[in-house]
Coordinates of C-alpha atoms in Angstrom, one line a residue:
M1 CA -22.0 -9.7 -25.3
K2 CA -20.7 -6.1 -25.9
L3 CA -20.6 -3.8 -22.8
G4 CA -19.9 0.1 -23.2
I5 CA -17.7 1.5 -20.3
I6 CA -19.0 5.2 -20.0
G7 CA -19.0 7.9 -17.7
L8 CA -18.3 12.0 -17.4
P9 CA -14.7 13.1 -18.0
H10 CA -12.0 12.1 -15.3
C11 CA -14.3 9.6 -13.7
G12 CA -11.1 6.7 -14.3
K13 CA -13.2 4.7 -17.1
T14 CA -10.0 4.4 -19.4
T15 CA -8.2 3.5 -16.1
L16 CA -10.7 0.6 -15.8
F17 CA -10.6 -0.3 -19.4
S18 CA -7.0 -1.0 -19.0
A19 CA -7.1 -2.8 -15.8
L20 CA -9.8 -5.3 -17.5
T21 CA -7.9 -5.8 -21.0
H22 CA -4.2 -5.6 -20.0
D23 CA -3.7 -9.1 -21.4
Y24 CA -5.5 -8.3 -24.6
N25 CA -4.5 -6.3 -27.5
P26 CA -7.0 -3.6 -27.8
T27 CA -8.7 -4.2 -31.6
G28 CA -7.9 -0.2 -32.2
K29 CA -9.3 3.1 -31.2
K30 CA -11.8 4.6 -33.5
V31 CA -12.5 8.2 -33.8
V32 CA -16.1 9.2 -35.0
D33 CA -16.8 12.7 -36.2
G34 CA -14.1 13.8 -34.2
K35 CA -16.3 13.8 -31.1
A36 CA -16.8 10.4 -30.0
Q37 CA -13.8 8.0 -29.3
I38 CA -14.0 4.1 -28.9
A39 CA -11.4 1.7 -27.9
T40 CA -12.4 -2.0 -28.1
A41 CA -10.9 -5.0 -26.6
I42 CA -12.3 -9.0 -26.6
V43 CA -11.7 -10.4 -23.4
S44 CA -12.2 -14.4 -22.7
V45 CA -14.5 -14.9 -19.6
P46 CA -12.5 -16.8 -16.8
D47 CA -14.1 -20.1 -16.0
E48 CA -12.7 -22.8 -13.7
R49 CA -15.1 -25.2 -15.1
I50 CA -13.8 -24.9 -18.5
E51 CA -10.3 -25.3 -17.1
W52 CA -11.4 -28.6 -15.3
L53 CA -13.0 -29.8 -18.9
S54 CA -9.9 -28.9 -20.7
N55 CA -7.9 -31.1 -18.1
H56 CA -10.5 -33.9 -18.6
Y57 CA -11.0 -34.2 -22.2
N58 CA -7.4 -32.9 -22.9
P59 CA -8.9 -31.2 -26.5
T60 CA -7.1 -29.8 -29.5
K61 CA -8.6 -26.1 -28.5
V62 CA -10.3 -24.5 -25.6
S63 CA -12.7 -21.7 -26.4
H64 CA -13.9 -19.3 -23.5
A65 CA -16.9 -17.3 -23.7
K66 CA -16.0 -13.8 -24.7
I67 CA -17.0 -10.2 -23.8
T68 CA -16.4 -7.2 -25.8
F69 CA -15.6 -4.0 -24.0
Q70 CA -15.4 -0.6 -25.5
D71 CA -14.3 2.3 -23.9
I72 CA -16.6 4.9 -25.1
S73 CA -15.7 9.2 -24.7
G74 CA -17.9 11.7 -25.6
I75 CA -20.4 12.1 -22.8
T76 CA -20.3 15.3 -20.8
N77 CA -22.1 16.9 -18.2
N78 CA -23.9 19.6 -20.3
Q79 CA -25.2 17.9 -23.3
E80 CA -29.0 18.5 -24.0
T81 CA -28.8 15.6 -26.5
F82 CA -26.1 13.2 -27.7
P83 CA -24.6 13.9 -30.9
R84 CA -25.6 11.1 -33.7
S85 CA -22.4 9.7 -33.7
L86 CA -22.3 9.0 -30.0
L87 CA -26.0 8.0 -30.1
T88 CA -25.2 5.1 -32.8
I89 CA -22.6 4.1 -30.5
L90 CA -24.2 3.7 -27.3
S91 CA -27.3 2.2 -29.1
Q92 CA -25.3 -0.7 -30.2
V93 CA -24.1 -2.3 -26.9
D94 CA -25.7 -4.6 -24.6
G95 CA -25.1 -3.2 -21.4
F96 CA -23.5 -0.1 -19.8
I97 CA -20.5 -0.2 -17.0
H98 CA -21.1 3.5 -15.7
V99 CA -17.8 4.5 -13.9
V100 CA -18.6 6.9 -11.3
R101 CA -16.0 9.2 -9.8
N102 CA -15.6 8.9 -5.8
F103 CA -12.4 10.3 -5.3
D104 CA -10.8 13.5 -4.9
D105 CA -7.7 14.6 -6.9
P106 CA -6.6 18.3 -7.2
N107 CA -4.6 17.4 -10.2
M108 CA -7.6 16.0 -12.1
P109 CA -10.5 18.1 -10.8
H110 CA -14.1 17.0 -11.4
P111 CA -15.7 19.0 -14.2
M112 CA -18.1 20.2 -11.9
Q113 CA -15.6 20.9 -9.2
R114 CA -17.1 18.8 -6.5
I115 CA -17.6 14.9 -5.7
N116 CA -21.2 13.5 -5.6
A117 CA -21.7 10.1 -7.1
E118 CA -25.6 10.2 -6.7
E119 CA -25.7 13.6 -8.7
D120 CA -23.3 12.1 -11.3
I121 CA -25.4 8.8 -12.0
K122 CA -28.6 10.9 -11.8
I123 CA -26.8 13.4 -14.6
L124 CA -26.0 10.6 -16.9
L125 CA -29.2 8.5 -16.5
D126 CA -31.3 11.7 -17.1
E127 CA -29.2 12.3 -20.3
F128 CA -30.1 8.8 -21.4
A129 CA -33.9 9.4 -20.8
I130 CA -34.0 12.6 -22.6
N131 CA -32.5 11.2 -25.6
D132 CA -34.8 8.1 -25.4
M133 CA -38.0 10.6 -25.1
L134 CA -36.8 12.5 -28.2
I135 CA -36.9 9.2 -30.4
V136 CA -40.2 8.4 -29.1
E137 CA -41.7 11.7 -29.7
R138 CA -40.4 11.5 -33.5
K139 CA -41.8 8.1 -33.7
L140 CA -45.3 9.3 -32.6
E141 CA -45.1 12.2 -34.6
S142 CA -44.4 9.9 -37.4
L143 CA -47.2 7.5 -36.5
N144 CA -49.6 10.2 -36.4
S145 CA -48.7 11.6 -39.8
E146 CA -49.1 8.1 -41.0
W147 CA -52.6 7.8 -39.3
N148 CA -53.9 11.2 -40.9
K149 CA -52.8 10.4 -44.5
G150 CA -54.1 7.0 -44.7
G151 CA -54.0 4.6 -47.5
G152 CA -51.0 2.3 -46.0
R153 CA -51.2 0.1 -43.0
D154 CA -54.2 -0.9 -41.5
R155 CA -55.4 1.5 -39.0
P156 CA -55.5 -1.0 -36.1
E157 CA -51.7 -1.5 -36.8
I158 CA -51.2 1.9 -36.4
E159 CA -53.3 2.4 -33.3
Y160 CA -51.2 -0.4 -31.5
E161 CA -47.9 1.1 -32.2
Q162 CA -49.3 4.6 -31.3
K163 CA -50.6 3.4 -27.8
L164 CA -47.2 1.5 -27.2
F165 CA -45.1 4.6 -27.9
E166 CA -47.5 6.8 -25.8
Q167 CA -46.9 4.2 -22.9
L168 CA -43.0 4.5 -23.5
H169 CA -43.5 8.1 -23.4
H170 CA -45.5 8.2 -20.1
T171 CA -42.8 5.8 -18.6
L172 CA -39.9 7.9 -19.5
E173 CA -41.7 10.9 -17.9
T174 CA -42.7 9.5 -14.9
K175 CA -40.5 6.5 -14.1
Y176 CA -37.2 7.1 -16.1
G177 CA -36.8 3.9 -18.0
I178 CA -38.1 1.6 -20.7
D179 CA -36.4 -0.8 -18.6
T180 CA -39.0 -0.8 -16.1
L181 CA -41.7 -1.6 -18.4
Q182 CA -43.1 -5.4 -18.7
L183 CA -43.4 -5.7 -22.4
T184 CA -45.1 -8.4 -24.4
K185 CA -42.6 -10.3 -27.1
Q186 CA -44.5 -8.8 -29.9
Q187 CA -43.9 -4.9 -28.3
Q188 CA -40.1 -5.8 -27.6
K189 CA -39.9 -6.8 -31.2
L190 CA -41.2 -3.6 -32.3
I191 CA -39.0 -1.6 -30.4
S192 CA -35.9 -3.4 -30.6
G193 CA -34.4 -1.6 -33.8
F194 CA -34.7 1.5 -31.7
G195 CA -31.6 1.2 -29.5
F196 CA -33.2 2.8 -26.5
L197 CA -30.7 3.6 -23.9
T198 CA -33.1 3.1 -21.0
S199 CA -33.6 -0.3 -22.0
K200 CA -30.0 -1.3 -21.4
P201 CA -29.1 -2.8 -18.0
M202 CA -26.4 -0.8 -16.4
L203 CA -23.3 -1.8 -14.0
I204 CA -22.6 1.3 -12.1
V205 CA -19.1 1.2 -10.9
L206 CA -18.0 3.5 -7.7
N207 CA -14.4 4.3 -8.7
N208 CA -12.7 5.0 -5.4
D209 CA -9.2 5.7 -3.7
D210 CA -7.8 4.5 -0.4
K211 CA -9.3 8.1 1.1
S212 CA -13.0 7.4 -0.3
Q213 CA -15.7 7.9 1.7
K214 CA -17.9 4.8 1.8
Q215 CA -21.0 5.3 -0.2
K216 CA -24.8 4.3 0.7
Y217 CA -26.7 2.8 -2.3
P218 CA -26.3 6.1 -4.6
V219 CA -28.7 5.5 -7.1
N220 CA -31.8 7.7 -6.8
T221 CA -34.5 5.4 -5.6
I222 CA -37.4 7.7 -5.8
R223 CA -36.7 8.5 -9.6
H224 CA -34.4 5.3 -10.3
G225 CA -35.0 2.7 -8.1
K226 CA -36.9 0.1 -10.6
L227 CA -34.1 0.0 -13.0
K228 CA -31.8 -3.2 -14.1
T229 CA -28.8 -2.0 -12.3
E230 CA -26.0 -3.4 -10.2
V231 CA -23.4 -1.2 -7.9
I232 CA -19.9 -2.4 -7.1
S233 CA -16.9 -0.4 -5.7
L234 CA -13.4 -0.8 -6.9
M235 CA -10.3 1.4 -7.1
S236 CA -9.3 1.3 -10.9
K237 CA -5.8 2.8 -10.8
L238 CA -4.6 0.2 -8.0
E239 CA -6.5 -2.5 -10.2
M240 CA -4.8 -1.4 -13.3
E241 CA -1.2 -1.2 -11.5
I242 CA -1.9 -5.0 -10.0
A243 CA -3.1 -6.1 -13.4
Q244 CA 0.4 -5.4 -14.7
L245 CA 2.3 -7.1 -12.2
D246 CA 3.3 -11.1 -12.4
Q247 CA 1.2 -13.5 -10.5
D248 CA 3.1 -13.7 -7.6
D249 CA 3.5 -10.1 -7.0
A250 CA -0.3 -9.4 -7.6
S251 CA -1.5 -12.0 -5.1
F252 CA 0.8 -10.3 -2.6
F253 CA -0.8 -6.9 -3.4
M254 CA -4.1 -8.4 -3.5
K255 CA -3.8 -9.8 -0.1
E256 CA -2.4 -6.7 1.4
Y257 CA -5.4 -4.7 0.3
G258 CA -8.0 -7.4 1.2
M259 CA -9.0 -8.1 -2.4
S260 CA -10.1 -11.6 -3.2
E261 CA -10.9 -11.3 -6.8
T262 CA -9.3 -9.6 -9.8
V263 CA -11.4 -6.6 -11.2
L264 CA -11.9 -8.8 -14.5
D265 CA -13.5 -11.4 -12.3
K266 CA -15.5 -9.1 -10.4
I267 CA -16.9 -6.9 -13.3
I268 CA -17.5 -10.2 -15.3
Q269 CA -19.4 -12.0 -12.2
S270 CA -21.5 -8.7 -11.6
A271 CA -22.4 -8.3 -15.2
Y272 CA -23.4 -11.6 -15.9
K273 CA -25.8 -11.5 -12.8
M274 CA -27.0 -7.9 -14.0
M275 CA -27.7 -9.3 -17.7
S276 CA -29.2 -12.9 -16.6
L277 CA -26.7 -14.6 -18.3
K278 CA -25.3 -18.3 -17.6
S279 CA -22.8 -20.9 -19.3
F280 CA -23.4 -24.2 -20.9
Y281 CA -20.6 -26.2 -22.6
T282 CA -19.8 -28.4 -25.5
V283 CA -17.4 -31.0 -25.2
G284 CA -14.9 -33.6 -27.4
N285 CA -11.2 -34.3 -28.3
N286 CA -11.5 -31.3 -30.9
E287 CA -12.6 -28.3 -28.7
I288 CA -14.0 -27.7 -25.2
R289 CA -16.4 -24.4 -25.6
A290 CA -18.3 -22.1 -23.4
W291 CA -21.4 -20.6 -24.7
A292 CA -23.3 -17.6 -22.8
I293 CA -27.0 -17.4 -22.7
T294 CA -29.7 -15.7 -21.0
D295 CA -32.1 -17.2 -18.6
N296 CA -35.1 -19.0 -19.6
T297 CA -33.0 -20.0 -22.9
N298 CA -34.5 -23.4 -24.1
A299 CA -32.5 -26.2 -25.7
Q300 CA -33.4 -25.2 -29.4
Q301 CA -32.7 -21.7 -28.8
A302 CA -29.3 -22.5 -27.1
A303 CA -28.4 -24.9 -30.2
G304 CA -28.7 -21.9 -32.5
T305 CA -25.8 -20.1 -30.6
I306 CA -24.0 -23.0 -31.7
H307 CA -25.0 -22.9 -35.2
S308 CA -28.1 -21.9 -37.0
D309 CA -28.2 -25.3 -38.6
M310 CA -28.7 -27.0 -35.1
Q311 CA -31.6 -24.5 -34.4
S312 CA -33.5 -25.3 -37.2
G313 CA -32.7 -29.3 -37.8
F314 CA -33.1 -29.5 -34.0
I315 CA -34.2 -33.2 -32.8
R316 CA -32.7 -33.7 -29.2
A317 CA -30.2 -32.5 -26.6
E318 CA -28.1 -34.9 -24.9
V319 CA -27.5 -33.4 -21.3
M320 CA -25.3 -34.0 -18.4
S321 CA -24.5 -31.5 -15.7
F322 CA -20.8 -30.1 -15.1
A323 CA -21.3 -30.8 -11.3
N324 CA -22.1 -34.6 -11.9
L325 CA -19.3 -35.0 -14.3
K326 CA -16.8 -33.4 -11.7
E327 CA -18.2 -35.7 -8.9
L328 CA -18.6 -38.9 -11.1
G329 CA -15.6 -38.5 -13.2
S330 CA -16.6 -39.8 -16.2
E331 CA -19.3 -39.9 -18.9
S332 CA -20.1 -43.5 -18.7
L333 CA -20.5 -43.1 -15.1
V334 CA -22.6 -40.2 -15.2
K335 CA -24.7 -42.8 -17.7
A336 CA -24.7 -45.5 -15.3
A337 CA -25.9 -43.1 -12.3
G338 CA -28.7 -42.2 -14.3
K339 CA -27.5 -38.8 -14.7
W340 CA -27.2 -38.4 -18.5
R341 CA -30.5 -37.5 -20.6
L342 CA -32.2 -36.7 -23.6
E343 CA -34.1 -33.3 -23.7
G344 CA -36.7 -31.7 -26.0
K345 CA -36.4 -28.3 -27.5
E346 CA -38.3 -26.7 -24.7
Y347 CA -36.3 -27.8 -22.2
I348 CA -34.7 -24.5 -20.2
V349 CA -30.9 -25.1 -20.2
Q350 CA -29.3 -24.6 -16.9
D351 CA -26.1 -23.0 -15.6
G352 CA -23.2 -25.6 -16.0
D353 CA -25.0 -28.2 -18.5
I354 CA -22.8 -30.1 -21.0
I355 CA -24.8 -30.4 -24.2
N356 CA -24.7 -32.4 -27.3
I357 CA -27.1 -31.4 -29.8
R358 CA -28.7 -34.0 -32.4
F359 CA -29.8 -32.6 -35.4
S360 CA -30.7 -32.9 -38.8
P361 CA -28.6 -31.0 -41.3
P362 CA -30.1 -29.0 -43.9
R363 CA -30.5 -30.8 -47.6
N364 CA -28.8 -29.1 -50.5
N365 CA -31.0 -27.8 -52.8
Q366 CA -29.7 -28.9 -55.9
N367 CA -31.9 -29.0 -59.2

């Protein structure tokens, strides 16, 4: 999973990136066309269950699920459209963490000389919608040209796409985001290559200080109320400072400020909820590994996250739950209690499932 950290200038997104990735060396900062910059870091997802499994199995290797965070600069409050370089970067992430300034600092003034979280959110969401609208309009022009020329694809196929993109256009005009549409699998496949920004979930982070005014829900519910968003509040500067302390000092200051979890835990839990993610595990003496999947992922699809050969040659999935293993203490006791089972390819994998895939390896094609 790749999450892009975005926001208007001086919102504190780079401070949040530093707080999230302090234990990880960024893979580098990339400058594109001199306009957009990206700093990237790959972070392990904290998971108490995988720690328990590691102690239980004592494997050679432990592999947490991973999240890639990208600190993306280049967004301003006066862009009619995004530069192509920035648009490419934004279209390639799975979701956004939108950092919104909710603090005053005369040494670092807001670019619009005011503090208004709801207005800042509206500015960026509207810029996303405008850029998606331009893509849809260009596609409709292309489809109309194809229809008029003839001699290419079947007309019913072109007409189907025209109706779909006209629906997208209407939604962007009236309901803000493509994310608000209920699309069929075929329609989702048709638009998947366009990287529409309003189709991506967004975690809104209100960046406060100890003097910030408490905010009500800062998203305009009339225009943006149906978007797939989550909203949390934190103090990025304080979180970054705490992240740099040793564990004892960090625990002391977290208690002083009434913080029950680290910023990384808070962001990841919110992101998992926003993107409807859950974890399953593969276990053994060689490796314990956590895998992130979306809701409604079936056993055969989950096998494909491990290896494509497992998906294509899927036979059955051996399944037990983490909760049952922890409660009963061993695989043999789980089996004795009737909690170990074989599932077919349509089984919907549950959060915390421990799975072993039975599959038929592909044959080598040799002449």
